[in-house]
Each structure stands twice: as C-alpha cells, then as structure tokens.
Short mmCIF file of N, CA and C in Angstrom, two decimals:
data_model
loop_
_atom_site.label_atom_id
_atom_site.label_comp_id
_atom_site.label_asym_id
_atom_site.label_seq_id
_atom_site.Cartn_x
_atom_site.Cartn_y
_atom_site.Cartn_z
N MET G 1 -22.64 6.45 7.79
CA MET G 1 -21.44 5.65 7.63
C MET G 1 -21.86 4.31 7.03
N GLY G 2 -21.85 4.21 5.75
CA GLY G 2 -22.14 2.94 5.09
C GLY G 2 -23.60 2.54 5.22
N GLU G 3 -23.85 1.26 5.19
CA GLU G 3 -25.20 0.72 5.24
C GLU G 3 -25.76 0.85 6.65
N ILE G 4 -27.08 1.11 6.72
CA ILE G 4 -27.75 1.18 8.02
C ILE G 4 -28.90 0.19 8.05
N GLY G 5 -29.39 -0.11 9.25
CA GLY G 5 -30.51 -1.02 9.44
C GLY G 5 -31.11 -0.81 10.81
N ASP G 6 -32.14 -1.58 11.12
CA ASP G 6 -32.82 -1.44 12.41
C ASP G 6 -31.88 -1.65 13.59
N ASN G 7 -31.00 -2.63 13.50
CA ASN G 7 -30.07 -2.94 14.60
C ASN G 7 -28.79 -2.10 14.56
N TYR G 8 -28.62 -1.34 13.49
CA TYR G 8 -27.38 -0.56 13.35
C TYR G 8 -27.66 0.77 12.65
N PRO G 9 -28.41 1.66 13.33
CA PRO G 9 -28.77 2.95 12.73
C PRO G 9 -27.58 3.88 12.50
N ASP G 10 -26.47 3.62 13.18
CA ASP G 10 -25.29 4.48 13.02
C ASP G 10 -24.34 3.99 11.92
N GLY G 11 -24.71 2.89 11.23
CA GLY G 11 -23.93 2.46 10.08
C GLY G 11 -23.17 1.16 10.25
N THR G 12 -22.32 0.90 9.27
CA THR G 12 -21.55 -0.34 9.17
C THR G 12 -20.07 -0.02 9.02
N ILE G 13 -19.26 -0.78 9.70
CA ILE G 13 -17.80 -0.67 9.55
C ILE G 13 -17.28 -2.03 9.11
N TYR G 14 -16.55 -2.05 8.01
CA TYR G 14 -15.86 -3.25 7.56
C TYR G 14 -14.42 -3.15 8.05
N SER G 15 -13.95 -4.19 8.70
CA SER G 15 -12.59 -4.10 9.24
C SER G 15 -11.85 -5.42 9.06
N CYS G 16 -10.53 -5.28 9.05
CA CYS G 16 -9.68 -6.45 8.95
C CYS G 16 -8.42 -6.19 9.76
N SER G 17 -8.16 -7.06 10.69
CA SER G 17 -6.93 -6.99 11.47
C SER G 17 -6.17 -8.29 11.20
N PHE G 18 -4.91 -8.16 10.79
CA PHE G 18 -4.16 -9.36 10.46
C PHE G 18 -2.69 -9.17 10.76
N THR G 19 -2.01 -10.28 10.90
CA THR G 19 -0.55 -10.30 11.04
C THR G 19 -0.03 -11.36 10.08
N GLY G 20 1.23 -11.23 9.73
CA GLY G 20 1.81 -12.20 8.83
C GLY G 20 3.31 -12.05 8.78
N GLN G 21 3.91 -12.89 7.95
CA GLN G 21 5.36 -12.85 7.82
C GLN G 21 5.75 -13.33 6.43
N PHE G 22 6.77 -12.67 5.89
CA PHE G 22 7.34 -13.09 4.62
C PHE G 22 8.57 -13.96 4.87
N CYS G 23 8.90 -14.81 3.90
CA CYS G 23 10.14 -15.58 3.94
C CYS G 23 11.31 -14.62 3.67
N THR G 24 12.52 -15.09 3.87
CA THR G 24 13.70 -14.27 3.59
C THR G 24 13.72 -13.94 2.09
N PRO G 25 13.78 -12.65 1.74
CA PRO G 25 13.78 -12.26 0.32
C PRO G 25 15.04 -12.71 -0.40
N GLU G 26 14.90 -13.04 -1.67
CA GLU G 26 16.03 -13.37 -2.53
C GLU G 26 16.24 -12.23 -3.51
N GLN G 27 17.49 -11.78 -3.64
CA GLN G 27 17.79 -10.65 -4.52
C GLN G 27 17.77 -11.09 -5.97
N ILE G 28 17.06 -10.32 -6.80
CA ILE G 28 17.02 -10.55 -8.25
C ILE G 28 18.09 -9.71 -8.93
N ASP G 29 18.14 -8.44 -8.56
CA ASP G 29 19.14 -7.51 -9.07
C ASP G 29 19.30 -6.38 -8.05
N GLU G 30 19.92 -5.30 -8.45
CA GLU G 30 20.23 -4.21 -7.52
C GLU G 30 18.99 -3.62 -6.84
N TYR G 31 17.85 -3.63 -7.54
CA TYR G 31 16.66 -2.95 -7.05
C TYR G 31 15.47 -3.87 -6.76
N ARG G 32 15.58 -5.15 -7.06
CA ARG G 32 14.42 -6.04 -6.93
C ARG G 32 14.74 -7.28 -6.12
N TYR G 33 13.75 -7.67 -5.33
CA TYR G 33 13.81 -8.89 -4.54
C TYR G 33 12.51 -9.65 -4.78
N VAL G 34 12.54 -10.94 -4.51
CA VAL G 34 11.34 -11.76 -4.56
C VAL G 34 11.24 -12.51 -3.24
N THR G 35 10.03 -12.67 -2.75
CA THR G 35 9.81 -13.40 -1.50
C THR G 35 8.46 -14.09 -1.57
N LYS G 36 8.20 -14.92 -0.59
CA LYS G 36 6.91 -15.60 -0.50
C LYS G 36 6.28 -15.26 0.85
N LEU G 37 4.95 -15.29 0.87
CA LEU G 37 4.23 -15.08 2.11
C LEU G 37 4.31 -16.37 2.91
N GLU G 38 4.94 -16.31 4.08
CA GLU G 38 5.09 -17.51 4.91
C GLU G 38 3.79 -17.85 5.62
N PHE G 39 3.16 -16.85 6.23
CA PHE G 39 1.85 -17.08 6.85
C PHE G 39 1.10 -15.77 6.98
N LEU G 40 -0.21 -15.89 7.11
CA LEU G 40 -1.09 -14.75 7.29
C LEU G 40 -2.21 -15.19 8.23
N GLU G 41 -2.34 -14.51 9.36
CA GLU G 41 -3.39 -14.82 10.33
C GLU G 41 -4.37 -13.66 10.37
N ILE G 42 -5.65 -13.99 10.20
CA ILE G 42 -6.70 -12.98 10.17
C ILE G 42 -7.52 -13.08 11.44
N GLU G 43 -7.80 -11.91 12.05
CA GLU G 43 -8.68 -11.89 13.21
C GLU G 43 -10.13 -11.99 12.74
N GLY G 44 -10.87 -12.91 13.29
CA GLY G 44 -12.27 -13.10 12.90
C GLY G 44 -12.38 -13.87 11.60
N THR G 45 -13.62 -14.19 11.24
CA THR G 45 -13.89 -14.90 9.99
C THR G 45 -14.52 -13.92 9.01
N PRO G 46 -13.88 -13.71 7.86
CA PRO G 46 -14.43 -12.77 6.88
C PRO G 46 -15.90 -13.07 6.58
N GLY G 47 -16.70 -12.02 6.61
CA GLY G 47 -18.14 -12.16 6.38
C GLY G 47 -18.95 -12.20 7.66
N ASN G 48 -18.34 -12.67 8.76
CA ASN G 48 -19.04 -12.67 10.05
C ASN G 48 -19.22 -11.25 10.53
N GLU G 49 -20.30 -11.02 11.26
CA GLU G 49 -20.59 -9.68 11.74
C GLU G 49 -21.08 -9.72 13.17
N TYR G 50 -20.98 -8.58 13.83
CA TYR G 50 -21.53 -8.42 15.17
C TYR G 50 -22.01 -6.99 15.32
N TYR G 51 -22.87 -6.78 16.33
CA TYR G 51 -23.49 -5.47 16.54
C TYR G 51 -23.07 -4.94 17.90
N GLU G 52 -22.74 -3.65 17.92
CA GLU G 52 -22.31 -3.02 19.16
C GLU G 52 -22.51 -1.51 19.04
N ASP G 53 -23.11 -0.91 20.06
CA ASP G 53 -23.29 0.55 20.11
C ASP G 53 -23.94 1.11 18.84
N ASN G 54 -25.04 0.47 18.42
CA ASN G 54 -25.81 0.90 17.23
C ASN G 54 -25.02 0.82 15.93
N MET G 55 -23.97 0.02 15.92
CA MET G 55 -23.14 -0.16 14.72
C MET G 55 -23.10 -1.64 14.36
N ARG G 56 -22.93 -1.90 13.08
CA ARG G 56 -22.68 -3.26 12.60
C ARG G 56 -21.21 -3.32 12.20
N TYR G 57 -20.50 -4.33 12.68
CA TYR G 57 -19.09 -4.55 12.35
C TYR G 57 -19.00 -5.83 11.54
N VAL G 58 -18.34 -5.76 10.39
CA VAL G 58 -18.21 -6.91 9.51
C VAL G 58 -16.72 -7.20 9.30
N TYR G 59 -16.32 -8.45 9.58
CA TYR G 59 -14.93 -8.84 9.32
C TYR G 59 -14.73 -8.99 7.82
N SER G 60 -13.60 -8.52 7.31
CA SER G 60 -13.33 -8.62 5.88
C SER G 60 -11.95 -9.23 5.64
N GLU G 61 -11.68 -9.56 4.38
CA GLU G 61 -10.38 -10.10 3.97
C GLU G 61 -9.34 -8.98 3.95
N PRO G 62 -8.07 -9.31 4.15
CA PRO G 62 -7.03 -8.27 4.02
C PRO G 62 -6.91 -7.85 2.55
N TYR G 63 -7.20 -6.60 2.29
CA TYR G 63 -7.19 -6.06 0.94
C TYR G 63 -5.79 -6.15 0.34
N GLY G 64 -5.71 -6.67 -0.87
CA GLY G 64 -4.44 -6.76 -1.57
C GLY G 64 -3.69 -8.06 -1.33
N PHE G 65 -4.25 -8.94 -0.48
CA PHE G 65 -3.58 -10.20 -0.19
C PHE G 65 -4.34 -11.40 -0.76
N GLU G 66 -5.24 -11.15 -1.71
CA GLU G 66 -5.93 -12.23 -2.38
C GLU G 66 -4.91 -13.05 -3.16
N ASP G 67 -5.04 -14.36 -3.15
CA ASP G 67 -4.12 -15.27 -3.87
C ASP G 67 -2.66 -14.95 -3.57
N ALA G 68 -2.39 -14.59 -2.32
CA ALA G 68 -1.03 -14.17 -1.93
C ALA G 68 -0.10 -15.37 -1.81
N ASP G 69 0.99 -15.33 -2.53
CA ASP G 69 2.05 -16.33 -2.44
C ASP G 69 3.38 -15.63 -2.71
N GLU G 70 3.61 -15.28 -3.97
CA GLU G 70 4.87 -14.63 -4.35
C GLU G 70 4.69 -13.11 -4.37
N PHE G 71 5.71 -12.41 -3.84
CA PHE G 71 5.72 -10.95 -3.81
C PHE G 71 7.04 -10.44 -4.36
N PHE G 72 6.97 -9.33 -5.09
CA PHE G 72 8.17 -8.61 -5.51
C PHE G 72 8.34 -7.41 -4.61
N ILE G 73 9.57 -7.12 -4.25
CA ILE G 73 9.92 -5.93 -3.48
C ILE G 73 10.76 -5.06 -4.40
N TYR G 74 10.33 -3.81 -4.56
CA TYR G 74 11.05 -2.86 -5.41
C TYR G 74 11.67 -1.78 -4.52
N LEU G 75 12.96 -1.55 -4.69
CA LEU G 75 13.67 -0.55 -3.89
C LEU G 75 13.64 0.82 -4.57
N PRO G 76 13.85 1.89 -3.79
CA PRO G 76 13.91 3.22 -4.37
C PRO G 76 14.95 3.28 -5.49
N GLY G 77 14.59 3.94 -6.59
CA GLY G 77 15.49 4.05 -7.73
C GLY G 77 15.32 2.94 -8.75
N CYS G 78 14.46 1.96 -8.47
CA CYS G 78 14.25 0.85 -9.41
C CYS G 78 13.71 1.39 -10.74
N PRO G 79 14.35 1.01 -11.85
CA PRO G 79 13.83 1.45 -13.15
C PRO G 79 12.39 0.96 -13.34
N LEU G 80 11.50 1.85 -13.74
CA LEU G 80 10.10 1.46 -13.91
C LEU G 80 9.92 0.44 -15.02
N ASN G 81 10.89 0.33 -15.93
CA ASN G 81 10.85 -0.72 -16.95
C ASN G 81 10.97 -2.11 -16.33
N ASP G 82 11.53 -2.19 -15.12
CA ASP G 82 11.77 -3.47 -14.46
C ASP G 82 10.66 -3.88 -13.50
N VAL G 83 9.64 -3.04 -13.33
CA VAL G 83 8.54 -3.41 -12.44
C VAL G 83 7.36 -3.90 -13.27
N SER G 84 6.50 -4.67 -12.66
CA SER G 84 5.37 -5.24 -13.40
C SER G 84 4.34 -4.17 -13.75
N GLU G 85 3.63 -4.39 -14.83
CA GLU G 85 2.55 -3.48 -15.24
C GLU G 85 1.50 -3.39 -14.15
N GLY G 86 1.23 -4.53 -13.50
CA GLY G 86 0.24 -4.54 -12.42
C GLY G 86 0.62 -3.62 -11.29
N PHE G 87 1.91 -3.60 -10.94
CA PHE G 87 2.37 -2.71 -9.87
C PHE G 87 2.20 -1.25 -10.29
N LEU G 88 2.56 -0.93 -11.53
CA LEU G 88 2.42 0.44 -12.01
C LEU G 88 0.97 0.90 -11.96
N PHE G 89 0.04 -0.01 -12.25
CA PHE G 89 -1.38 0.32 -12.19
C PHE G 89 -1.76 0.74 -10.77
N TRP G 90 -1.30 -0.02 -9.78
CA TRP G 90 -1.63 0.28 -8.39
C TRP G 90 -0.88 1.48 -7.86
N ALA G 91 0.32 1.67 -8.29
CA ALA G 91 1.18 2.70 -7.70
C ALA G 91 0.93 4.09 -8.28
N PHE G 92 0.29 4.16 -9.42
CA PHE G 92 -0.02 5.44 -10.06
C PHE G 92 1.22 6.25 -10.42
N PHE G 93 2.32 5.58 -10.74
CA PHE G 93 3.50 6.32 -11.19
C PHE G 93 3.35 6.59 -12.68
N HIS G 94 3.53 7.82 -13.04
CA HIS G 94 3.38 8.23 -14.44
C HIS G 94 4.70 7.96 -15.15
N THR G 95 4.74 6.89 -15.91
CA THR G 95 6.00 6.45 -16.52
C THR G 95 6.51 7.43 -17.57
N GLN G 96 5.67 8.31 -18.06
CA GLN G 96 6.16 9.30 -19.03
C GLN G 96 6.85 10.46 -18.33
N MET G 97 6.64 10.60 -17.02
CA MET G 97 7.24 11.72 -16.29
C MET G 97 8.48 11.32 -15.50
N GLN G 98 8.65 10.03 -15.27
CA GLN G 98 9.82 9.57 -14.54
C GLN G 98 10.19 8.17 -15.01
N GLU G 99 11.44 7.83 -14.80
CA GLU G 99 11.94 6.55 -15.29
C GLU G 99 12.24 5.56 -14.18
N THR G 100 12.28 6.04 -12.93
CA THR G 100 12.59 5.16 -11.80
C THR G 100 11.60 5.38 -10.67
N LEU G 101 11.55 4.41 -9.79
CA LEU G 101 10.76 4.54 -8.57
C LEU G 101 11.36 5.69 -7.77
N PRO G 102 10.55 6.65 -7.32
CA PRO G 102 11.11 7.79 -6.58
C PRO G 102 11.98 7.34 -5.41
N LEU G 103 12.98 8.14 -5.09
CA LEU G 103 13.99 7.74 -4.11
C LEU G 103 13.46 7.52 -2.71
N GLU G 104 12.30 8.05 -2.38
CA GLU G 104 11.75 7.85 -1.04
C GLU G 104 10.82 6.65 -0.96
N TYR G 105 10.52 6.01 -2.09
CA TYR G 105 9.47 5.02 -2.14
C TYR G 105 9.97 3.58 -2.28
N TYR G 106 9.26 2.68 -1.60
CA TYR G 106 9.46 1.24 -1.72
C TYR G 106 8.18 0.65 -2.30
N GLY G 107 8.32 -0.40 -3.09
CA GLY G 107 7.15 -1.05 -3.67
C GLY G 107 7.06 -2.49 -3.24
N LEU G 108 5.83 -2.97 -3.09
CA LEU G 108 5.55 -4.37 -2.77
C LEU G 108 4.44 -4.80 -3.70
N TYR G 109 4.63 -5.91 -4.41
CA TYR G 109 3.65 -6.35 -5.39
C TYR G 109 3.28 -7.81 -5.17
N ASN G 110 1.99 -8.06 -4.94
CA ASN G 110 1.45 -9.41 -4.80
C ASN G 110 1.19 -9.95 -6.20
N VAL G 111 2.02 -10.87 -6.65
CA VAL G 111 1.94 -11.39 -8.02
C VAL G 111 0.61 -12.09 -8.26
N GLY G 112 0.22 -13.02 -7.38
CA GLY G 112 -1.01 -13.79 -7.58
C GLY G 112 -2.26 -12.94 -7.53
N GLY G 113 -2.30 -12.01 -6.60
CA GLY G 113 -3.47 -11.15 -6.45
C GLY G 113 -3.42 -9.89 -7.29
N GLU G 114 -2.28 -9.69 -7.98
CA GLU G 114 -2.07 -8.51 -8.82
C GLU G 114 -2.41 -7.22 -8.07
N ALA G 115 -1.85 -7.09 -6.85
CA ALA G 115 -2.10 -5.91 -6.02
C ALA G 115 -0.76 -5.30 -5.61
N GLY G 116 -0.68 -4.00 -5.66
CA GLY G 116 0.56 -3.32 -5.31
C GLY G 116 0.39 -2.38 -4.13
N PHE G 117 1.49 -2.18 -3.44
CA PHE G 117 1.53 -1.27 -2.30
C PHE G 117 2.77 -0.39 -2.44
N VAL G 118 2.66 0.84 -1.98
CA VAL G 118 3.79 1.76 -2.00
C VAL G 118 3.98 2.28 -0.59
N GLY G 119 5.22 2.25 -0.12
CA GLY G 119 5.54 2.78 1.20
C GLY G 119 6.61 3.83 1.09
N VAL G 120 6.59 4.74 2.05
CA VAL G 120 7.57 5.82 2.10
C VAL G 120 8.54 5.53 3.24
N ALA G 121 9.82 5.70 2.97
CA ALA G 121 10.85 5.39 3.96
C ALA G 121 10.65 6.17 5.25
N ASP G 122 10.42 7.45 5.17
CA ASP G 122 10.28 8.29 6.36
C ASP G 122 9.34 9.43 6.01
N VAL G 123 8.11 9.32 6.43
CA VAL G 123 7.08 10.28 6.05
C VAL G 123 7.42 11.69 6.52
N ILE G 124 7.95 11.83 7.73
CA ILE G 124 8.25 13.17 8.24
C ILE G 124 9.36 13.82 7.43
N THR G 125 10.43 13.08 7.15
CA THR G 125 11.52 13.62 6.34
C THR G 125 11.00 14.03 4.96
N LEU G 126 10.15 13.20 4.38
CA LEU G 126 9.59 13.49 3.07
C LEU G 126 8.72 14.75 3.13
N ALA G 127 7.90 14.89 4.16
CA ALA G 127 7.04 16.07 4.29
C ALA G 127 7.87 17.34 4.42
N VAL G 128 8.92 17.28 5.22
CA VAL G 128 9.80 18.45 5.39
C VAL G 128 10.46 18.79 4.06
N LYS G 129 10.92 17.77 3.33
CA LYS G 129 11.58 18.00 2.04
C LYS G 129 10.65 18.75 1.08
N TYR G 130 9.40 18.26 0.94
CA TYR G 130 8.47 18.89 0.02
C TYR G 130 8.00 20.25 0.52
N HIS G 131 7.91 20.42 1.82
CA HIS G 131 7.58 21.72 2.40
C HIS G 131 8.67 22.74 2.03
N ASN G 132 9.93 22.34 2.17
CA ASN G 132 11.05 23.23 1.84
C ASN G 132 11.08 23.56 0.35
N ILE G 133 10.77 22.59 -0.50
CA ILE G 133 10.71 22.83 -1.94
C ILE G 133 9.62 23.85 -2.24
N LEU G 134 8.46 23.67 -1.62
CA LEU G 134 7.35 24.59 -1.82
C LEU G 134 7.71 26.00 -1.37
N LEU G 135 8.35 26.12 -0.20
CA LEU G 135 8.78 27.43 0.29
C LEU G 135 9.76 28.09 -0.68
N ALA G 136 10.68 27.31 -1.22
CA ALA G 136 11.65 27.84 -2.18
C ALA G 136 10.95 28.34 -3.44
N GLN G 137 9.95 27.60 -3.90
CA GLN G 137 9.21 28.00 -5.10
C GLN G 137 8.42 29.28 -4.84
N VAL G 138 7.82 29.38 -3.66
CA VAL G 138 7.06 30.59 -3.31
C VAL G 138 8.00 31.78 -3.22
N SER G 139 9.17 31.56 -2.64
CA SER G 139 10.16 32.63 -2.51
C SER G 139 10.60 33.13 -3.88
N VAL G 140 10.89 32.22 -4.79
CA VAL G 140 11.31 32.59 -6.14
C VAL G 140 10.17 33.33 -6.84
N CYS G 141 8.96 32.86 -6.65
CA CYS G 141 7.79 33.46 -7.27
C CYS G 141 7.59 34.89 -6.77
N CYS G 142 7.79 35.10 -5.50
CA CYS G 142 7.58 36.43 -4.90
C CYS G 142 8.72 37.38 -5.20
N ASP G 143 9.92 36.86 -5.44
CA ASP G 143 11.08 37.70 -5.71
C ASP G 143 11.01 38.33 -7.10
N ASN G 144 10.26 37.72 -8.01
CA ASN G 144 10.18 38.23 -9.39
C ASN G 144 9.24 39.37 -9.51
#
C-alpha cells in the first residue's frame, strides 16, 4: 500500500477529512448557479504525518479545492455548451454523444482550482434503472 519504510512496513495512507460550507447560490439561468466557498476546515495540517500500527498516515489537502472561491453548480439537463471546458474535462462527458448533462447528474465546478465534481441524485434508483435497461436489452437479444 503505497510507500513503505522501516517505521511503516505496511505502507502509507494519505488522507484528508474536511468540512465546509457554501454561500447561498445565485441563479444564473434555468440550469446554472454560482456560489462562493464560505469556509473550509481541514483536520490536521497537510504534510504532517504520524505512525500507527506499522502504517504511516499523511494529512493531505482536500483534492479539487485548490484556489477554491467561486463555484458553478450545474443541474441535470444543463446544455453542455453552457458548462465550462474545465468541467467537461473532469466530468468525462462526451459532448459528441450528448448535448446536455444527463438527467441523473449534478455538476460542481471549482473555477479557481479548475476542478470538477459530478454527483448522482440517487445512486440506487440509477442502478435499478440501468439494471432494468440491461435486462430489457438481454431479453430482446435472446428473443431474436
């Protein structure tokens, strides 16, 4: 598991635990909002480490929150033409195959840090939906 050494033969774990809050979002249009990061509290000091149970634990920065100030929120159905190129890079949406953010997905984009996040409204509902689609395709395939 990662780097090892004399004091940590079982490896290294990099971790970050944090809490924070956004300001009240302001609506830009039907599918987009903008907000600011009000505060972010990080447990531990990034770079500090400690040893426990043959492991080294290293505190790290919250990934994707570098230079965090302004954030865009993208709602399901948002036209991909209206989202930033940086968000599309992180979200891996193939703009040639679809024109809008999928209906189950929400987007969050850190403008300063150029980092994007994608969340699903309800993972279980989404899993059942795709499971049923797959079953229908298998059924059609077997009926032929």
